[in-house]
C-alpha cells in the first residue's frame, strides 16, 4: 500500500491507518526538529505537534510531491516558527556574548590534539557552542544544512522541499559551511587573545 | 599546498574521498600549518556534535502519544476546529461561578456552626469534663 493509498483511506475515515505514516516518518521528522531545536524533549513535543497538524490538514495534501516532501515542509516551517518564537532573540544574544559583541564573557575553546576519548569531554564543552553557531545562520542556510547533515537528504530532495533549484541548495550549503567555520574560528582567535 | 586549497579540500579529506596524491598533500599541510590543523579540528567537532544529535532516538512512546492526540480531536478532522473564543469565555465563566458558589456555601456553613459554650446546669463533679470550661494548658503550666 503506497502513502497515497493510505492517505486516501484515512480521508475516507480510517484514522487508525495514520499510525502507519507516523511510524514511517516520525524518525526523520524528529531528526529535523533536533537539527533546529537541539533538545530531545522539545523535539519530541514538536514532532507530535507536526503530525497532529499534518493530520488536520491532510485533505490539503495534493500528492504531487510525495508525503515525505510535504511532511518535511511542515517540519521545517514548524521548527523555524518555534525557534523564532521561543528562543531566537535569546540565542542570538547569547551567541553575541560568546563571540564578543557584548564582550562580557570569555568562552574557553580548547582544541583537541587527536581523536581520542578526551574528545568526548571536549565535545561536551563545545556542543552548545556549535549549536549557537548553527542557530546564528540565516534560515535558508540553516534549513539546507539541517536537511543535509541531520537527514542525509540529497541536494535534489532538499531542493524539492525548499522549492528551489539544486544549484541554489548547493550554494546554500557551501555558504552555511563557510559561515560555520568563520564563526567557530573567530571564537578560537578570540580565545587566543 | 596553500591554506586556501587545503581548506577547500577539507570536506573531501574528512569524507575520505580525496585521491591519494592530494590526500598526502593535505596531510602534509595539516602537519605544518597550525591554522589549518585547528580548522580541521573545528570541523571535526561540529560534525561530531551534529552526528550525535542526529543519532538520538525519539521517545519510544511518541507514536502512541501522537495517535492519542489524534484520538482526542473531534471526530472527522475536517470538522475539527480550534477552541473558539466563545468556548474559552464560557469555560472561564463556569470556573468563576463554581468558585463563587463554593465560597458562598463555605461562608453559610460556617455561620450555621455554633461553638460549644459552658453549660450552666451540670453537676459540679462533671464540670471539669466539659472541654469548654477547662482552662488552657498553657495557663496552667506558666
Ligand atoms: Zn594552512
Tab-separated table of C-alpha atoms and ligand atoms in Angstrom:
chain	number	residue	atom	x	y	z
A	1	UNK	CA	0.000	0.000	0.000
A	2	UNK	CA	1.537	3.344	-1.036
A	3	UNK	CA	1.460	6.509	1.031
A	4	UNK	CA	-1.159	7.922	-1.320
A	5	UNK	CA	-3.361	4.811	-0.868
A	6	UNK	CA	-3.060	5.145	2.898
A	7	UNK	CA	-3.933	8.844	2.764
A	8	UNK	CA	-6.957	8.142	0.542
A	9	UNK	CA	-8.260	5.629	3.110
A	10	UNK	CA	-7.611	7.993	6.015
A	11	UNK	CA	-9.560	10.678	4.185
A	12	UNK	CA	-12.419	8.190	3.872
A	13	UNK	CA	-12.493	7.879	7.666
A	14	UNK	CA	-9.979	5.174	8.627
A	15	UNK	CA	-7.994	7.357	11.004
A	16	UNK	CA	-6.117	4.417	12.561
A	17	UNK	CA	-4.198	4.000	9.315
A	18	UNK	CA	-2.459	7.276	10.112
A	19	UNK	CA	-0.314	5.264	12.536
A	20	UNK	CA	1.454	3.714	9.524
A	21	UNK	CA	2.514	7.139	8.264
A	22	UNK	CA	3.561	8.235	11.743
A	23	UNK	CA	5.670	5.104	12.260
A	24	UNK	CA	7.327	5.518	8.881
A	25	UNK	CA	8.111	9.240	9.003
A	26	UNK	CA	8.401	10.025	12.717
A	27	UNK	CA	12.188	9.329	12.931
A	28	UNK	CA	13.022	11.755	10.135
A	29	UNK	CA	10.707	14.472	11.438
A	30	UNK	CA	12.297	14.062	14.879
A	31	UNK	CA	15.799	14.378	13.382
A	32	UNK	CA	14.783	17.551	11.551
A	33	UNK	CA	13.427	19.000	14.801
A	34	UNK	CA	16.675	18.059	16.578
A	35	UNK	CA	18.635	19.896	13.894
A	36	UNK	CA	16.763	23.090	14.675
A	37	UNK	CA	15.998	22.788	18.390
A	38	UNK	CA	18.950	20.720	19.746
A	39	UNK	CA	16.784	19.441	22.594
A	40	UNK	CA	15.266	15.981	22.769
A	41	UNK	CA	12.133	16.771	24.774
A	42	UNK	CA	11.340	19.854	22.683
A	43	UNK	CA	11.860	17.793	19.530
A	44	UNK	CA	9.534	15.055	20.811
A	45	UNK	CA	6.845	17.639	21.543
A	46	UNK	CA	7.267	19.415	18.226
A	47	UNK	CA	7.208	16.111	16.304
A	48	UNK	CA	3.881	15.357	17.977
A	49	UNK	CA	2.526	18.807	17.053
A	50	UNK	CA	3.721	18.408	13.461
A	51	UNK	CA	1.947	15.066	12.970
A	52	UNK	CA	-1.266	16.348	14.506
A	53	UNK	CA	-1.099	19.454	12.315
A	54	UNK	CA	-0.389	17.261	9.262
A	55	UNK	CA	-3.406	15.090	10.132
A	56	UNK	CA	-5.667	18.111	10.429
A	57	UNK	CA	-4.547	19.453	7.052
A	58	UNK	CA	-4.282	16.101	5.288
A	59	UNK	CA	-7.078	16.969	2.884
A	60	UNK	CA	-4.789	19.736	1.589
A	61	UNK	CA	-2.140	17.176	0.564
A	62	UNK	CA	-2.217	17.071	-3.230
A	63	UNK	CA	0.059	14.093	-3.733
A	64	UNK	CA	2.184	15.742	-6.421
A	65	UNK	CA	5.384	15.950	-4.384
A	66	UNK	CA	5.123	12.905	-2.110
A	67	UNK	CA	4.098	12.741	1.516
A	68	UNK	CA	7.719	12.852	2.740
A	69	UNK	CA	8.354	16.181	0.966
A	70	UNK	CA	5.091	17.529	2.328
A	71	UNK	CA	5.763	16.482	5.931
A	72	UNK	CA	9.357	17.792	5.707
A	73	UNK	CA	7.979	21.186	4.681
A	74	UNK	CA	5.630	21.208	7.656
A	75	UNK	CA	8.503	20.112	9.934
A	76	UNK	CA	10.868	22.820	8.677
A	77	UNK	CA	8.231	25.553	8.978
A	78	UNK	CA	7.166	24.427	12.441
A	79	UNK	CA	10.792	24.235	13.607
A	80	UNK	CA	11.626	27.681	12.245
A	81	UNK	CA	8.490	29.118	13.865
A	82	UNK	CA	9.445	27.525	17.148
A	83	UNK	CA	12.976	28.935	17.076
A	84	UNK	CA	11.661	32.363	16.036
A	85	UNK	CA	9.069	32.442	18.792
A	86	UNK	CA	10.800	30.947	21.760
A	87	UNK	CA	14.478	31.422	21.558
A	88	UNK	CA	15.879	33.287	18.629
A	89	UNK	CA	16.471	36.617	20.277
A	90	UNK	CA	17.800	34.959	23.398
A	91	UNK	CA	20.112	32.656	21.475
A	92	UNK	CA	21.425	35.461	19.295
A	93	UNK	CA	22.137	37.463	22.426
A	94	UNK	CA	23.994	34.530	23.902
A	95	UNK	CA	25.847	33.955	20.658
A	96	UNK	CA	26.892	37.597	20.508
A	97	UNK	CA	28.012	37.368	24.087
A	98	UNK	CA	30.134	34.324	23.234
A	99	UNK	CA	31.575	35.957	20.125
A	100	UNK	CA	32.389	39.235	21.764
A	101	UNK	CA	29.762	41.705	20.584
A	102	UNK	CA	28.917	42.439	24.178
A	103	UNK	CA	32.249	41.094	25.366
A	104	UNK	CA	31.365	40.281	28.956
A	105	UNK	CA	32.282	36.601	28.978
A	106	UNK	CA	35.276	34.823	27.546
A	107	UNK	CA	34.374	31.419	26.179
A	108	UNK	CA	37.025	28.744	26.609
A	109	UNK	CA	37.632	26.705	23.470
A	110	UNK	CA	40.443	24.176	23.842
A	111	UNK	CA	41.246	22.350	20.645
A	112	UNK	CA	41.658	18.583	20.922
A	113	UNK	CA	45.009	17.324	19.687
A	114	UNK	CA	43.731	13.984	18.443
A	115	UNK	CA	40.571	11.927	18.075
A	116	UNK	CA	40.871	10.204	21.452
A	117	UNK	CA	38.408	9.646	24.351
A	118	UNK	CA	39.301	13.070	25.753
A	119	UNK	CA	37.405	14.447	22.811
A	120	UNK	CA	34.193	13.243	24.420
A	121	UNK	CA	34.724	15.747	27.212
A	122	UNK	CA	35.789	18.443	24.795
A	123	UNK	CA	32.730	17.661	22.716
A	124	UNK	CA	30.537	18.239	25.762
A	125	UNK	CA	32.153	21.616	26.274
A	126	UNK	CA	31.594	22.663	22.688
A	127	UNK	CA	28.205	21.189	21.972
A	128	UNK	CA	26.410	24.333	22.995
A	129	UNK	CA	28.832	26.457	21.020
A	130	UNK	CA	28.317	24.545	17.786
A	131	UNK	CA	24.558	24.729	18.338
A	132	UNK	CA	24.795	28.503	18.732
A	133	UNK	CA	26.844	28.744	15.555
A	134	UNK	CA	24.160	26.758	13.703
A	135	UNK	CA	21.394	28.893	15.165
A	136	UNK	CA	23.132	32.060	14.025
A	137	UNK	CA	22.905	31.013	10.364
A	138	UNK	CA	20.289	32.644	8.130
A	139	UNK	CA	17.148	30.480	7.980
A	140	UNK	CA	17.607	29.222	4.431
A	141	UNK	CA	21.228	28.208	5.084
A	142	UNK	CA	20.243	26.560	8.330
A	143	UNK	CA	17.410	24.649	6.643
A	144	UNK	CA	19.704	23.417	3.878
A	145	UNK	CA	22.427	22.286	6.278
A	146	UNK	CA	19.984	20.595	8.684
A	147	UNK	CA	18.314	18.649	5.866
A	148	UNK	CA	21.732	17.718	4.520
A	149	UNK	CA	23.562	16.878	7.758
A	150	UNK	CA	20.768	15.587	10.002
A	151	UNK	CA	18.521	13.934	7.429
A	152	UNK	CA	21.175	12.950	4.877
A	153	UNK	CA	18.966	14.202	2.060
A	154	UNK	CA	20.331	14.721	-1.438
A	155	UNK	CA	20.519	18.208	-2.903
A	156	UNK	CA	17.667	17.215	-5.212
A	157	UNK	CA	15.407	16.251	-2.288
A	158	UNK	CA	16.353	19.414	-0.386
A	159	UNK	CA	15.607	21.490	-3.490
A	160	UNK	CA	12.112	19.915	-3.682
A	161	UNK	CA	11.414	20.609	-0.026
A	162	UNK	CA	12.711	24.186	-0.215
A	163	UNK	CA	11.057	24.767	-3.607
A	164	UNK	CA	14.286	25.907	-5.200
A	165	UNK	CA	16.940	24.624	-7.626
A	166	UNK	CA	19.660	22.086	-6.839
A	167	UNK	CA	22.268	24.710	-7.672
A	168	UNK	CA	20.766	27.083	-5.129
A	169	UNK	CA	20.837	24.345	-2.478
A	170	UNK	CA	24.481	23.588	-3.211
A	171	UNK	CA	25.324	27.283	-2.844
A	172	UNK	CA	23.344	27.496	0.418
A	173	UNK	CA	25.171	24.504	1.898
A	174	UNK	CA	28.585	25.875	0.890
A	175	UNK	CA	27.766	29.264	2.388
A	176	UNK	CA	26.440	27.629	5.553
A	177	UNK	CA	29.632	25.611	5.985
A	178	UNK	CA	31.796	28.668	5.357
A	179	UNK	CA	29.772	30.702	7.864
A	180	UNK	CA	30.005	27.972	10.478
A	181	UNK	CA	33.779	27.770	10.083
A	182	UNK	CA	34.138	31.516	10.186
A	183	UNK	CA	32.124	31.782	13.383
A	184	UNK	CA	33.923	28.933	15.088
A	185	UNK	CA	37.374	30.160	14.122
A	186	UNK	CA	36.509	33.722	15.185
A	187	UNK	CA	35.832	32.268	18.589
A	188	UNK	CA	39.106	30.417	18.568
A	189	UNK	CA	41.037	33.581	17.705
A	190	UNK	CA	39.255	35.476	20.448
A	191	UNK	CA	40.298	32.834	22.935
A	192	UNK	CA	43.953	33.199	21.922
A	193	UNK	CA	43.968	36.972	22.551
B	1	UNK	CA	49.717	23.273	-0.987
B	2	UNK	CA	48.486	26.608	0.407
B	3	UNK	CA	45.904	27.236	3.163
B	4	UNK	CA	43.105	28.189	0.760
B	5	UNK	CA	43.430	24.986	-1.229
B	6	UNK	CA	43.799	22.890	1.915
B	7	UNK	CA	40.597	24.308	3.408
B	8	UNK	CA	38.788	23.878	0.112
B	9	UNK	CA	39.667	20.177	0.083
B	10	UNK	CA	38.951	19.660	3.785
B	11	UNK	CA	35.408	18.303	3.364
B	12	UNK	CA	36.547	15.761	0.812
B	13	UNK	CA	39.544	14.942	3.019
B	14	UNK	CA	37.294	14.333	6.007
B	15	UNK	CA	34.904	12.326	3.864
B	16	UNK	CA	37.785	10.161	2.639
B	17	UNK	CA	37.027	10.879	-0.994
B	18	UNK	CA	40.278	12.625	-1.985
B	19	UNK	CA	42.598	10.988	-4.498
B	20	UNK	CA	45.720	9.575	-2.823
B	21	UNK	CA	48.100	12.275	-4.150
B	22	UNK	CA	46.011	15.217	-2.894
B	23	UNK	CA	45.269	13.465	0.395
B	24	UNK	CA	49.016	13.183	1.099
B	25	UNK	CA	49.464	16.877	0.262
B	26	UNK	CA	46.604	17.861	2.590
B	27	UNK	CA	48.037	15.750	5.396
B	28	UNK	CA	51.484	17.270	4.914
B	29	UNK	CA	49.976	20.773	5.039
B	30	UNK	CA	47.989	19.933	8.189
B	31	UNK	CA	51.228	18.744	9.813
B	32	UNK	CA	52.962	22.034	9.104
B	33	UNK	CA	50.124	24.612	9.397
B	34	UNK	CA	48.570	25.291	12.803
B	35	UNK	CA	45.709	27.389	11.392
B	36	UNK	CA	44.542	24.643	9.031
B	37	UNK	CA	45.060	21.926	11.658
B	38	UNK	CA	42.855	23.864	14.065
B	39	UNK	CA	40.252	24.437	11.377
B	40	UNK	CA	40.278	20.695	10.746
B	41	UNK	CA	39.609	20.103	14.438
B	42	UNK	CA	36.747	22.627	14.439
B	43	UNK	CA	35.098	20.824	11.559
B	44	UNK	CA	35.679	17.536	13.355
B	45	UNK	CA	33.928	18.932	16.459
B	46	UNK	CA	30.930	20.353	14.651
B	47	UNK	CA	30.497	17.139	12.654
B	48	UNK	CA	30.653	15.128	15.883
B	49	UNK	CA	28.054	17.313	17.588
B	50	UNK	CA	25.704	17.066	14.609
B	51	UNK	CA	26.200	13.289	14.297
B	52	UNK	CA	25.485	12.854	17.982
B	53	UNK	CA	22.232	14.838	17.783
B	54	UNK	CA	21.251	13.098	14.578
B	55	UNK	CA	21.608	9.672	16.184
B	56	UNK	CA	19.399	10.492	19.180
B	57	UNK	CA	16.222	8.411	19.310
B	58	UNK	CA	12.834	9.941	19.918
B	59	UNK	CA	10.654	8.959	22.866
B	60	UNK	CA	9.675	5.278	22.397
B	61	UNK	CA	6.053	6.199	23.122
B	62	UNK	CA	5.973	9.050	20.638
B	63	UNK	CA	3.857	7.188	18.066
B	64	UNK	CA	1.362	6.276	20.789
B	65	UNK	CA	1.337	9.869	22.007
B	66	UNK	CA	0.681	11.170	18.515
B	67	UNK	CA	-2.145	8.682	17.913
B	68	UNK	CA	-3.675	9.594	21.289
B	69	UNK	CA	-3.520	13.233	20.220
B	70	UNK	CA	-5.340	12.325	17.011
B	71	UNK	CA	-7.969	10.402	19.011
B	72	UNK	CA	-8.541	13.492	21.147
B	73	UNK	CA	-9.504	15.507	18.098
B	74	UNK	CA	-13.178	15.898	17.297
B	75	UNK	CA	-14.430	13.088	15.010
B	76	UNK	CA	-13.615	13.866	11.391
B	77	UNK	CA	-10.574	16.110	11.216
B	78	UNK	CA	-12.264	18.305	8.580
B	79	UNK	CA	-14.766	19.272	11.232
B	80	UNK	CA	-12.095	19.859	13.817
B	81	UNK	CA	-11.792	23.488	14.819
B	82	UNK	CA	-9.629	25.025	17.464
B	83	UNK	CA	-11.453	26.087	20.648
B	84	UNK	CA	-13.414	29.249	19.851
B	85	UNK	CA	-13.237	32.468	21.864
B	86	UNK	CA	-16.836	31.877	22.977
B	87	UNK	CA	-15.935	28.421	24.329
B	88	UNK	CA	-12.935	29.875	26.148
B	89	UNK	CA	-15.096	32.617	27.751
B	90	UNK	CA	-17.758	30.068	28.673
B	91	UNK	CA	-15.172	27.814	30.301
B	92	UNK	CA	-13.729	30.714	32.329
B	93	UNK	CA	-17.251	31.818	33.357
B	94	UNK	CA	-18.145	28.303	34.596
B	95	UNK	CA	-14.932	28.138	36.636
B	96	UNK	CA	-15.620	31.597	38.174
B	97	UNK	CA	-19.250	30.756	39.037
B	98	UNK	CA	-18.214	27.406	40.591
B	99	UNK	CA	-15.612	29.162	42.709
B	100	UNK	CA	-18.104	31.816	43.885
B	101	UNK	CA	-20.652	29.098	44.755
B	102	UNK	CA	-18.042	27.148	46.739
B	103	UNK	CA	-17.070	30.267	48.732
B	104	UNK	CA	-20.760	31.123	49.396
B	105	UNK	CA	-21.541	27.596	50.634
B	106	UNK	CA	-18.432	27.708	52.830
B	107	UNK	CA	-19.497	31.010	54.439
B	108	UNK	CA	-23.102	29.807	55.005
B	109	UNK	CA	-21.948	26.507	56.523
B	110	UNK	CA	-19.517	28.395	58.744
B	111	UNK	CA	-22.265	30.685	60.048
B	112	UNK	CA	-24.503	27.705	60.905
B	113	UNK	CA	-21.880	26.302	63.239
B	114	UNK	CA	-22.273	27.255	66.935
B	115	UNK	CA	-19.221	26.840	69.153
B	116	UNK	CA	-19.545	24.892	72.392
B	117	UNK	CA	-20.352	27.115	75.361
B	118	UNK	CA	-20.179	26.311	79.083
B	119	UNK	CA	-23.418	24.725	80.144
B	120	UNK	CA	-24.561	26.070	83.498
B	121	UNK	CA	-26.775	23.269	84.651
B	122	UNK	CA	-24.335	20.411	85.026
B	123	UNK	CA	-23.258	18.632	88.216
B	124	UNK	CA	-20.187	20.134	89.914
B	125	UNK	CA	-18.270	16.829	89.620
B	126	UNK	CA	-18.831	16.888	85.828
B	127	UNK	CA	-17.686	20.472	85.224
B	128	UNK	CA	-14.057	19.522	84.538
B	129	UNK	CA	-15.169	17.083	81.850
B	130	UNK	CA	-16.605	19.961	79.842
B	131	UNK	CA	-13.843	20.957	77.401
B	132	UNK	CA	-15.195	24.453	77.039
B	133	UNK	CA	-14.893	25.013	80.788
B	134	UNK	CA	-11.273	23.822	81.008
B	135	UNK	CA	-8.511	26.362	81.321
B	136	UNK	CA	-5.759	26.482	78.761
B	137	UNK	CA	-2.933	24.053	79.457
B	138	UNK	CA	-0.548	26.926	78.705
B	139	UNK	CA	-2.041	28.951	81.529
B	140	UNK	CA	-1.705	26.067	83.958
B	141	UNK	CA	1.940	25.473	83.180
B	142	UNK	CA	3.028	29.146	83.387
C	1	LIG	ZN1	47.213	26.296	6.234
